[in-house]
Short mmCIF file of N, CA and C in Angstrom, two decimals:
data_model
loop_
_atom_site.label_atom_id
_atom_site.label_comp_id
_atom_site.label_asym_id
_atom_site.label_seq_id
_atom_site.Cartn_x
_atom_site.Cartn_y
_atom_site.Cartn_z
N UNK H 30 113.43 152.60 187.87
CA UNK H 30 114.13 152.41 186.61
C UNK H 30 113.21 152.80 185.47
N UNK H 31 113.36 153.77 184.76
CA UNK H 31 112.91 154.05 183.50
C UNK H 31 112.59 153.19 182.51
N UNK H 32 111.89 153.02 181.74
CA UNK H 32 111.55 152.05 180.78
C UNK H 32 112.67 151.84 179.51
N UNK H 33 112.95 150.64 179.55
CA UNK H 33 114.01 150.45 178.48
C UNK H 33 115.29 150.87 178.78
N UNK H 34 115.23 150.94 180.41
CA UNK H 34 117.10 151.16 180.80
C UNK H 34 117.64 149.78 181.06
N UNK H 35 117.00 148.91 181.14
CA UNK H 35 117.75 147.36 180.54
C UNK H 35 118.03 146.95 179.73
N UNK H 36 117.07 147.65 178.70
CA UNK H 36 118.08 147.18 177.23
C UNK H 36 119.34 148.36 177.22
N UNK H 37 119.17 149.08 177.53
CA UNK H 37 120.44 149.80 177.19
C UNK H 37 121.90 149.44 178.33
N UNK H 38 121.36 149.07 179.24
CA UNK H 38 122.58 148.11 180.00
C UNK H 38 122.59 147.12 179.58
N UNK H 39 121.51 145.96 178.99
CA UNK H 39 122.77 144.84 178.88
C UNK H 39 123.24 145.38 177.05
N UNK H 40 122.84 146.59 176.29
CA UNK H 40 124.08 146.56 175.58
C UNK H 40 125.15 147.24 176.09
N UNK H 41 125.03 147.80 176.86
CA UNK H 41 126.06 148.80 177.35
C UNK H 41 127.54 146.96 177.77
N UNK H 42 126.78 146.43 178.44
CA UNK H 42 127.58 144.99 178.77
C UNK H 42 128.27 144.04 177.79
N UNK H 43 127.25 144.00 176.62
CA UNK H 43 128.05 143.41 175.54
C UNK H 43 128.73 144.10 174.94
N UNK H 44 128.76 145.19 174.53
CA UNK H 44 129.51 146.28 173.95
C UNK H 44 130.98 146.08 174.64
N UNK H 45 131.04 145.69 176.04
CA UNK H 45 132.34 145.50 176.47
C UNK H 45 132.94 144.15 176.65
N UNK H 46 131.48 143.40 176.89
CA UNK H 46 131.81 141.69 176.81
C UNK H 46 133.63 141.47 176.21
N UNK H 47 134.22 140.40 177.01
CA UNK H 47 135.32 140.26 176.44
C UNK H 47 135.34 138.69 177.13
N UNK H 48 135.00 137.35 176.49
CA UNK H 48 134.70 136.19 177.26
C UNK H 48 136.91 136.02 177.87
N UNK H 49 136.69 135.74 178.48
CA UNK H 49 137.74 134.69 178.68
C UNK H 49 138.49 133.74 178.02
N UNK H 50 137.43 132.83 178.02
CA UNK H 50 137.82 131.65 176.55
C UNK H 50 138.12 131.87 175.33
N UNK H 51 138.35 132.95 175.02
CA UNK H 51 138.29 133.38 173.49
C UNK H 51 139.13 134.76 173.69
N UNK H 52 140.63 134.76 172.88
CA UNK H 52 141.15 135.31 172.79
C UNK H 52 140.98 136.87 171.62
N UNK H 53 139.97 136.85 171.20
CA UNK H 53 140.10 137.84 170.55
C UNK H 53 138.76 139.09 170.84
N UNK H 54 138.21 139.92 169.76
CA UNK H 54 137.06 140.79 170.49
C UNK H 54 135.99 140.68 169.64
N UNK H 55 134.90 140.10 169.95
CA UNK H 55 133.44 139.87 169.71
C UNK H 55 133.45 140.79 168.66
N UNK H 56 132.83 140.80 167.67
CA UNK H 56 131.94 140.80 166.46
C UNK H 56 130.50 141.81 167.14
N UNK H 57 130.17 142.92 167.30
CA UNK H 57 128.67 143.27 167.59
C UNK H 57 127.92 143.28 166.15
N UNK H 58 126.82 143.04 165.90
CA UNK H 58 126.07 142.79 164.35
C UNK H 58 124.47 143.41 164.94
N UNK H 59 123.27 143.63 163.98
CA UNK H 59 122.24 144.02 164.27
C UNK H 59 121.38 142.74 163.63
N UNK H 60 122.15 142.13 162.39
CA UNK H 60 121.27 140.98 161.39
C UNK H 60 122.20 140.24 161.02
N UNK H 61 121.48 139.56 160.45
CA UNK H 61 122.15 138.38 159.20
C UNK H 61 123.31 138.65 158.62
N UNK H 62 122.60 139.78 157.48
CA UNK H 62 123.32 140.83 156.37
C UNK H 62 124.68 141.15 156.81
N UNK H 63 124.45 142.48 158.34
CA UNK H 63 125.61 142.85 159.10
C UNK H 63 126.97 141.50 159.33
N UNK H 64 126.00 140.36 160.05
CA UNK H 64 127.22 139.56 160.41
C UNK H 64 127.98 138.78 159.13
N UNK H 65 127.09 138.65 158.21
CA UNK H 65 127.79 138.37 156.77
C UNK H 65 129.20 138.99 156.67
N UNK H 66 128.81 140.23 156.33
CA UNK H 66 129.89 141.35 156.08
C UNK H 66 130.80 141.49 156.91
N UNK H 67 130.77 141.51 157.96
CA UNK H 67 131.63 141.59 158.95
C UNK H 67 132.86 140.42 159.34
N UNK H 68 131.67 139.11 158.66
CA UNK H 68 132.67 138.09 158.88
C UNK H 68 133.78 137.66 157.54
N UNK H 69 133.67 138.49 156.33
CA UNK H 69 133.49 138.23 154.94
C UNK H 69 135.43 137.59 154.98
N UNK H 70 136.35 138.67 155.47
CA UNK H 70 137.96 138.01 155.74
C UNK H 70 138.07 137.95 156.51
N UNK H 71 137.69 137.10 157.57
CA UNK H 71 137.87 136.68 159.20
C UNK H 71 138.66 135.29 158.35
N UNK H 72 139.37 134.91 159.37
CA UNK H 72 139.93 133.88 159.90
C UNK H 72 139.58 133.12 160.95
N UNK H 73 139.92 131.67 161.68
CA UNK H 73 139.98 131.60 162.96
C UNK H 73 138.49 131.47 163.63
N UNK H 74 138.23 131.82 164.84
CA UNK H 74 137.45 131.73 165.53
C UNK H 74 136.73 132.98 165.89
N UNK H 75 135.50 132.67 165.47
CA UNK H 75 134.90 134.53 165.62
C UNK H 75 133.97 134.25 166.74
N UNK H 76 133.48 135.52 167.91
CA UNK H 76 132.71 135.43 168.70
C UNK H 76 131.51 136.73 167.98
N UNK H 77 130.36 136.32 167.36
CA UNK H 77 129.28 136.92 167.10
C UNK H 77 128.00 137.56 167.85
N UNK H 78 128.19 138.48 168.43
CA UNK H 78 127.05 139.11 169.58
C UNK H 78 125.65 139.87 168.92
N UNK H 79 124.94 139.56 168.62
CA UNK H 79 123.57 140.01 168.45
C UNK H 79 123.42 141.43 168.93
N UNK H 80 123.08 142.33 168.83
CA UNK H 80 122.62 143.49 169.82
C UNK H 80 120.90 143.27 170.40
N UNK H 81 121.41 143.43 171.16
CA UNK H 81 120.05 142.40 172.30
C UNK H 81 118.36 143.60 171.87
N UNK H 82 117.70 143.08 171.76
CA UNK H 82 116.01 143.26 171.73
C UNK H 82 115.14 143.52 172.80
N UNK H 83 114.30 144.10 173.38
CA UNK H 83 113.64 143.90 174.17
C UNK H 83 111.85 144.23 174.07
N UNK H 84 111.19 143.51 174.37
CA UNK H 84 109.65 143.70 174.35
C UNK H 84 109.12 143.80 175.34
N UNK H 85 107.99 144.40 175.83
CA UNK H 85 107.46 144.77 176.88
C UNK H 85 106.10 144.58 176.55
N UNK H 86 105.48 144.26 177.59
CA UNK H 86 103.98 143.96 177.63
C UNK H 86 103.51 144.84 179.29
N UNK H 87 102.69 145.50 179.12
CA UNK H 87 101.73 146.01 180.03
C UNK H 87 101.79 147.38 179.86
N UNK H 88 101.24 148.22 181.17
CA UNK H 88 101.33 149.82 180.98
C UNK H 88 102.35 150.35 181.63
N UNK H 89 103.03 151.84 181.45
CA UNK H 89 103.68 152.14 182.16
C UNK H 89 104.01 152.19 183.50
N UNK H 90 102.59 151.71 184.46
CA UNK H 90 102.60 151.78 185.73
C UNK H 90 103.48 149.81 186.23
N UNK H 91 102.83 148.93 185.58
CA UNK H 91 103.26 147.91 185.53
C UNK H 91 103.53 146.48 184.40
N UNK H 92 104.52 146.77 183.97
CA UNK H 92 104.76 146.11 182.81
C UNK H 92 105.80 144.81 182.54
N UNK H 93 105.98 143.76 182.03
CA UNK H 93 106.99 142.85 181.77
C UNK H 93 107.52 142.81 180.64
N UNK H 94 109.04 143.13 180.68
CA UNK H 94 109.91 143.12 179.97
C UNK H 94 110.67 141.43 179.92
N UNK H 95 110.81 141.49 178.38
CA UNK H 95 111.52 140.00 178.18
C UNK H 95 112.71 140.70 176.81
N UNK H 96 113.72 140.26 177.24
CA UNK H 96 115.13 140.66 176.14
C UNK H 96 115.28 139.57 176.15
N UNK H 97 116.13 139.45 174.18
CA UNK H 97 117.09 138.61 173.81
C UNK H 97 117.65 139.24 173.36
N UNK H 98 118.93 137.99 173.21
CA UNK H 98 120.22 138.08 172.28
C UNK H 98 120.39 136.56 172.20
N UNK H 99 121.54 136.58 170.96
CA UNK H 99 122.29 135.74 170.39
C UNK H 99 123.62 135.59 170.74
N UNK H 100 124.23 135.03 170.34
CA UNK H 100 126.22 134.54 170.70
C UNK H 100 126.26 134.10 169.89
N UNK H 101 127.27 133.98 168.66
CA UNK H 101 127.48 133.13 167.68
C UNK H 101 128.86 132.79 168.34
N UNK H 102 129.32 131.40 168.14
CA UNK H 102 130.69 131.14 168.47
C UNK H 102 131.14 130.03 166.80
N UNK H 103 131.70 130.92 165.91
CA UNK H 103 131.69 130.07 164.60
C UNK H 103 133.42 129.82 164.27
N UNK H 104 133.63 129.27 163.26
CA UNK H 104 134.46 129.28 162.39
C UNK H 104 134.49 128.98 160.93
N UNK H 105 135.46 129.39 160.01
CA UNK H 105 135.27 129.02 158.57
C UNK H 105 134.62 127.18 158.30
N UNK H 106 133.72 127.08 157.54
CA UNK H 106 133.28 125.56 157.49
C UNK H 106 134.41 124.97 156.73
N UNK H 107 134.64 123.78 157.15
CA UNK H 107 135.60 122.42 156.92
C UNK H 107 135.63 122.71 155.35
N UNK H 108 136.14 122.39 154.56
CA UNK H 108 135.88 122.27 153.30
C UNK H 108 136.34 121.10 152.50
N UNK H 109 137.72 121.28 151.79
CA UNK H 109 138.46 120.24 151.34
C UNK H 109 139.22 119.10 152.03
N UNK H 110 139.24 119.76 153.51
CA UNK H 110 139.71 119.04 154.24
C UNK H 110 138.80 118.33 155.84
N UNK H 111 137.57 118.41 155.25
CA UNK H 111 136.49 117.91 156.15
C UNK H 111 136.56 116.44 156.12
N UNK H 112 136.59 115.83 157.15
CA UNK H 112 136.53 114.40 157.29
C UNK H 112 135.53 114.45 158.36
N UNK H 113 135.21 113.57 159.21
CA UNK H 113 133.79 113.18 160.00
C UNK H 113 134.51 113.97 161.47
N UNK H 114 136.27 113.17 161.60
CA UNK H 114 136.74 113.29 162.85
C UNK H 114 136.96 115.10 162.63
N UNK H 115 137.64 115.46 161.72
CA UNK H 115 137.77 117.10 162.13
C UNK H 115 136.53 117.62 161.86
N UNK H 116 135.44 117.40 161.44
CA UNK H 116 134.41 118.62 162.05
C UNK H 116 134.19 118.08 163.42
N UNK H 117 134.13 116.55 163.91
CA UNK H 117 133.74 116.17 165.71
C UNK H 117 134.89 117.49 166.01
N UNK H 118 136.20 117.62 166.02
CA UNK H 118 137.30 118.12 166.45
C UNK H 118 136.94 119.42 166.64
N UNK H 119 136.25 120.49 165.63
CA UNK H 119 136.01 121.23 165.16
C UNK H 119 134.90 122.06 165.97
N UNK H 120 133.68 120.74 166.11
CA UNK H 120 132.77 121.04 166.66
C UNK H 120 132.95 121.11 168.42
N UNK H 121 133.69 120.24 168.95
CA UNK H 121 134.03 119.95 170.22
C UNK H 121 134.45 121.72 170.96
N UNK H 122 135.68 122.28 170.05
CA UNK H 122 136.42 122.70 170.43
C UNK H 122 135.64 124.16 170.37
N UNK H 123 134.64 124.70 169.67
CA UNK H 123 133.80 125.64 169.60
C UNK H 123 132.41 125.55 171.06
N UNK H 124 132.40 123.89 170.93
CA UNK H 124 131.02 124.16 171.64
C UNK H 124 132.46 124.57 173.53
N UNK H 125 132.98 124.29 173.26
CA UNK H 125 133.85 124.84 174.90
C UNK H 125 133.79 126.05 175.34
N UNK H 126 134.04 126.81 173.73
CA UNK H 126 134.41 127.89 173.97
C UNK H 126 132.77 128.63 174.41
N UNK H 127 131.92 127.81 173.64
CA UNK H 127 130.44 128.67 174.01
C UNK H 127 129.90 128.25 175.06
N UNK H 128 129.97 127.17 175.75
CA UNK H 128 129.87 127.01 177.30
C UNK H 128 130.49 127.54 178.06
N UNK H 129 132.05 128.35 177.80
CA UNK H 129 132.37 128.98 178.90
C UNK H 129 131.58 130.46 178.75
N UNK H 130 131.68 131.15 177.73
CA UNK H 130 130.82 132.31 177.32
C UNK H 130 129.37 131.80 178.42
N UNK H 131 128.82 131.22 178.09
CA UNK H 131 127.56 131.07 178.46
C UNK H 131 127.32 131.18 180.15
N UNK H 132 128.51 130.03 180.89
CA UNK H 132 129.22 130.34 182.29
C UNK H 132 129.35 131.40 182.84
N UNK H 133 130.53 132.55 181.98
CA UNK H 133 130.56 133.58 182.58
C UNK H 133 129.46 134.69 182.06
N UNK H 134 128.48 134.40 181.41
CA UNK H 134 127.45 135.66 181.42
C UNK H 134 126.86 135.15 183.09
N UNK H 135 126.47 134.00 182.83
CA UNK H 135 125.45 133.06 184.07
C UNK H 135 126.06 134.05 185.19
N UNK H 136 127.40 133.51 185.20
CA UNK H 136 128.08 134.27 186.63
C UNK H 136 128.20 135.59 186.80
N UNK H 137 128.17 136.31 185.86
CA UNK H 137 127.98 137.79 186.08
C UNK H 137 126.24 137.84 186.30
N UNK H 138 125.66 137.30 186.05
CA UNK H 138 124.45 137.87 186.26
C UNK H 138 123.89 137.25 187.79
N UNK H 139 124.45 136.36 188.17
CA UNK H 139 124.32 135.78 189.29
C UNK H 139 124.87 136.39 190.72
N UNK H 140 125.91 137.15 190.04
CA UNK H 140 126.89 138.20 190.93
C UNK H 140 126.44 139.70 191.47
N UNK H 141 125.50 139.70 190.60
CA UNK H 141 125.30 140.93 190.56
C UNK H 141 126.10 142.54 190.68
N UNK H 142 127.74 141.79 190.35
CA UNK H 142 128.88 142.56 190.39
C UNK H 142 128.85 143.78 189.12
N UNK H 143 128.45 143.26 188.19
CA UNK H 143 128.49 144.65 186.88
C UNK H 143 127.27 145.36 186.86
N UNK H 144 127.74 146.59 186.89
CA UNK H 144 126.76 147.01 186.97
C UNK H 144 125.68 147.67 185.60
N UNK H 145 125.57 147.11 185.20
CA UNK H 145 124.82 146.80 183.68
C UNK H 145 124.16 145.71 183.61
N UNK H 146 124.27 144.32 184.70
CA UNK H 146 123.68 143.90 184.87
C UNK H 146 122.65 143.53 185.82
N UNK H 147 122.41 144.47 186.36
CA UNK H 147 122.17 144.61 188.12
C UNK H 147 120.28 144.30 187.74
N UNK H 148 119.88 144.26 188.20
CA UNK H 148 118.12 144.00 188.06
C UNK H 148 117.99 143.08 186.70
N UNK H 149 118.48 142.02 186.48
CA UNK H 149 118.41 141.55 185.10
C UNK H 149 118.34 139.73 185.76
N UNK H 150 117.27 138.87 185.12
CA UNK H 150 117.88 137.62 185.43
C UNK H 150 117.79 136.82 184.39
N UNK H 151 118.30 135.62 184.40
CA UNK H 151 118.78 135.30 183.26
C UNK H 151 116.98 134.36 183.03
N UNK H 152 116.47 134.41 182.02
CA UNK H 152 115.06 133.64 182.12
C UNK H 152 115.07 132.02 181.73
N UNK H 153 116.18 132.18 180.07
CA UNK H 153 116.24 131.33 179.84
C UNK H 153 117.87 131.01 178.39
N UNK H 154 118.31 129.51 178.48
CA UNK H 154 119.59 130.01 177.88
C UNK H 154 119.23 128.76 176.61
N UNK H 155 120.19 128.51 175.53
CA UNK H 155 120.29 127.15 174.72
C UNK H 155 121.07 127.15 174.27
N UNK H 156 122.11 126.28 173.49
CA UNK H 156 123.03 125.98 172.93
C UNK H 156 122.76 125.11 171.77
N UNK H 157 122.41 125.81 170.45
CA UNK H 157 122.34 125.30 169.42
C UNK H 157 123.40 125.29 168.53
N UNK H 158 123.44 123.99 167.88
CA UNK H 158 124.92 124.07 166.89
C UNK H 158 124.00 124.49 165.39
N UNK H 159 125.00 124.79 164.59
CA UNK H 159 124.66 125.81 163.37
C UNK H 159 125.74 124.98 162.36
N UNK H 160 125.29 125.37 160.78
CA UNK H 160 126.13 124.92 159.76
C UNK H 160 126.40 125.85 158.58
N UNK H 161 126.90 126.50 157.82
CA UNK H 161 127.09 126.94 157.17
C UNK H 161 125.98 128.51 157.22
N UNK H 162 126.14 128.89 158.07
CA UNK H 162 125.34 130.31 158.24
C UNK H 162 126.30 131.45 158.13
N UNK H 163 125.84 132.73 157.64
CA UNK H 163 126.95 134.33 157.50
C UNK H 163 128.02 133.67 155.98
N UNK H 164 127.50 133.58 155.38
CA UNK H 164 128.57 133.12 154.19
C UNK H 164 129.51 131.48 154.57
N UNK H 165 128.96 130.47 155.16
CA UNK H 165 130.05 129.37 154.85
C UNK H 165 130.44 129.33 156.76
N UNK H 166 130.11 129.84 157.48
CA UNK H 166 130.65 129.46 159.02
C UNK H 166 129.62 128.24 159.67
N UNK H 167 130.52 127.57 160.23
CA UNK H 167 129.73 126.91 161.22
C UNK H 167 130.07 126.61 163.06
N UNK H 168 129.15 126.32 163.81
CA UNK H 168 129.35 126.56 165.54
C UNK H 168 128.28 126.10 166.06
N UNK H 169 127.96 127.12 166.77
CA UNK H 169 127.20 126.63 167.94
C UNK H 169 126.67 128.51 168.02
N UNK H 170 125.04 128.32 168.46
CA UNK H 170 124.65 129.55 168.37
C UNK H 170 124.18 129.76 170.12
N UNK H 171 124.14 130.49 170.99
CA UNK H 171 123.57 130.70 172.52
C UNK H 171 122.72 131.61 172.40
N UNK H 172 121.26 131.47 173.12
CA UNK H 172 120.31 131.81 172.64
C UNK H 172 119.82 132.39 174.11
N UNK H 173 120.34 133.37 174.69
CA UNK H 173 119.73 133.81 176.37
C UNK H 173 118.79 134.97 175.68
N UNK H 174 117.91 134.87 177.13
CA UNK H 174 116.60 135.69 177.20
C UNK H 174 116.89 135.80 178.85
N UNK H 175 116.59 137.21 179.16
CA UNK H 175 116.46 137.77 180.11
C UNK H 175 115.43 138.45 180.48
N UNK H 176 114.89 138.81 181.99
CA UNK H 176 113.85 139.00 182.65
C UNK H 176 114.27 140.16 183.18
#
């Protein structure tokens, strides 16, 4: 395998990513800025994909590669109508949707069925919730690194 043909498969993978749990089609962004803009008249429930990174340490003969990416799973923040129980409501119903996302990457990479993900393992994953980030959204952010 050529150097840096894993980052270009797992974007080649998110580029097509389409979770299950989430009826509509991922958001790809490079930054902050990008996902700002992108999210500026969204509605609803947005799925936010990072375009994944990768660093390498050693020489060409033998080297370790470590990639990330991000998942944003957000929606517009509560506003006038925020009470304690609809952001719990709010928050509940986002963090589902980013545990199943998180599930089916796990399981595709565990499968070794796509082939974009084939020599890739998952190193490490998190599920952080978020508040008012990209202009006013808030969720839950998934934070995988791959080997």
């Amino acid at each position: 395998m050529r150097r840096f043909e894993k980052l270009t498969n797992l974007s080649l993978y998110l580029a097509q990513f389409r979770p299950k749990c989430f009826d509509g089609k991922p958001i790809l962004v490079v930054n902050q800025g990008k996902a700002t803009s992108r999210l500026v008249n969204r509605t609803g429930v947005q799925v936010v994909i990072a375009r994944p990174e990768e660093h390498q340490t050693g020489n060409s003969d033998s080297y370790v590669s470590d990639m990330q990416t991000a998942i944003f799973v957000l929606e517009k923040d509560l506003t006038s109508e925020r009470t304690d129980e609809t952001e719990n409501e709010q928050y509940a119903r986002l963090l589902d949707i980013a545990v199943g996302i998180m599930t089916e990457i796990e399981a595709d990479v565990a499968a070794s069925c796509n082939e974009h993900l084939r020599g890739l393992t998952l190193a490490s994953a998190g599920i952080v919730p978020e508040a008012s980030i990209f202009g006013g959204w808030s969720g839950y952010s998934i934070e995988i690194s791959f080997e």
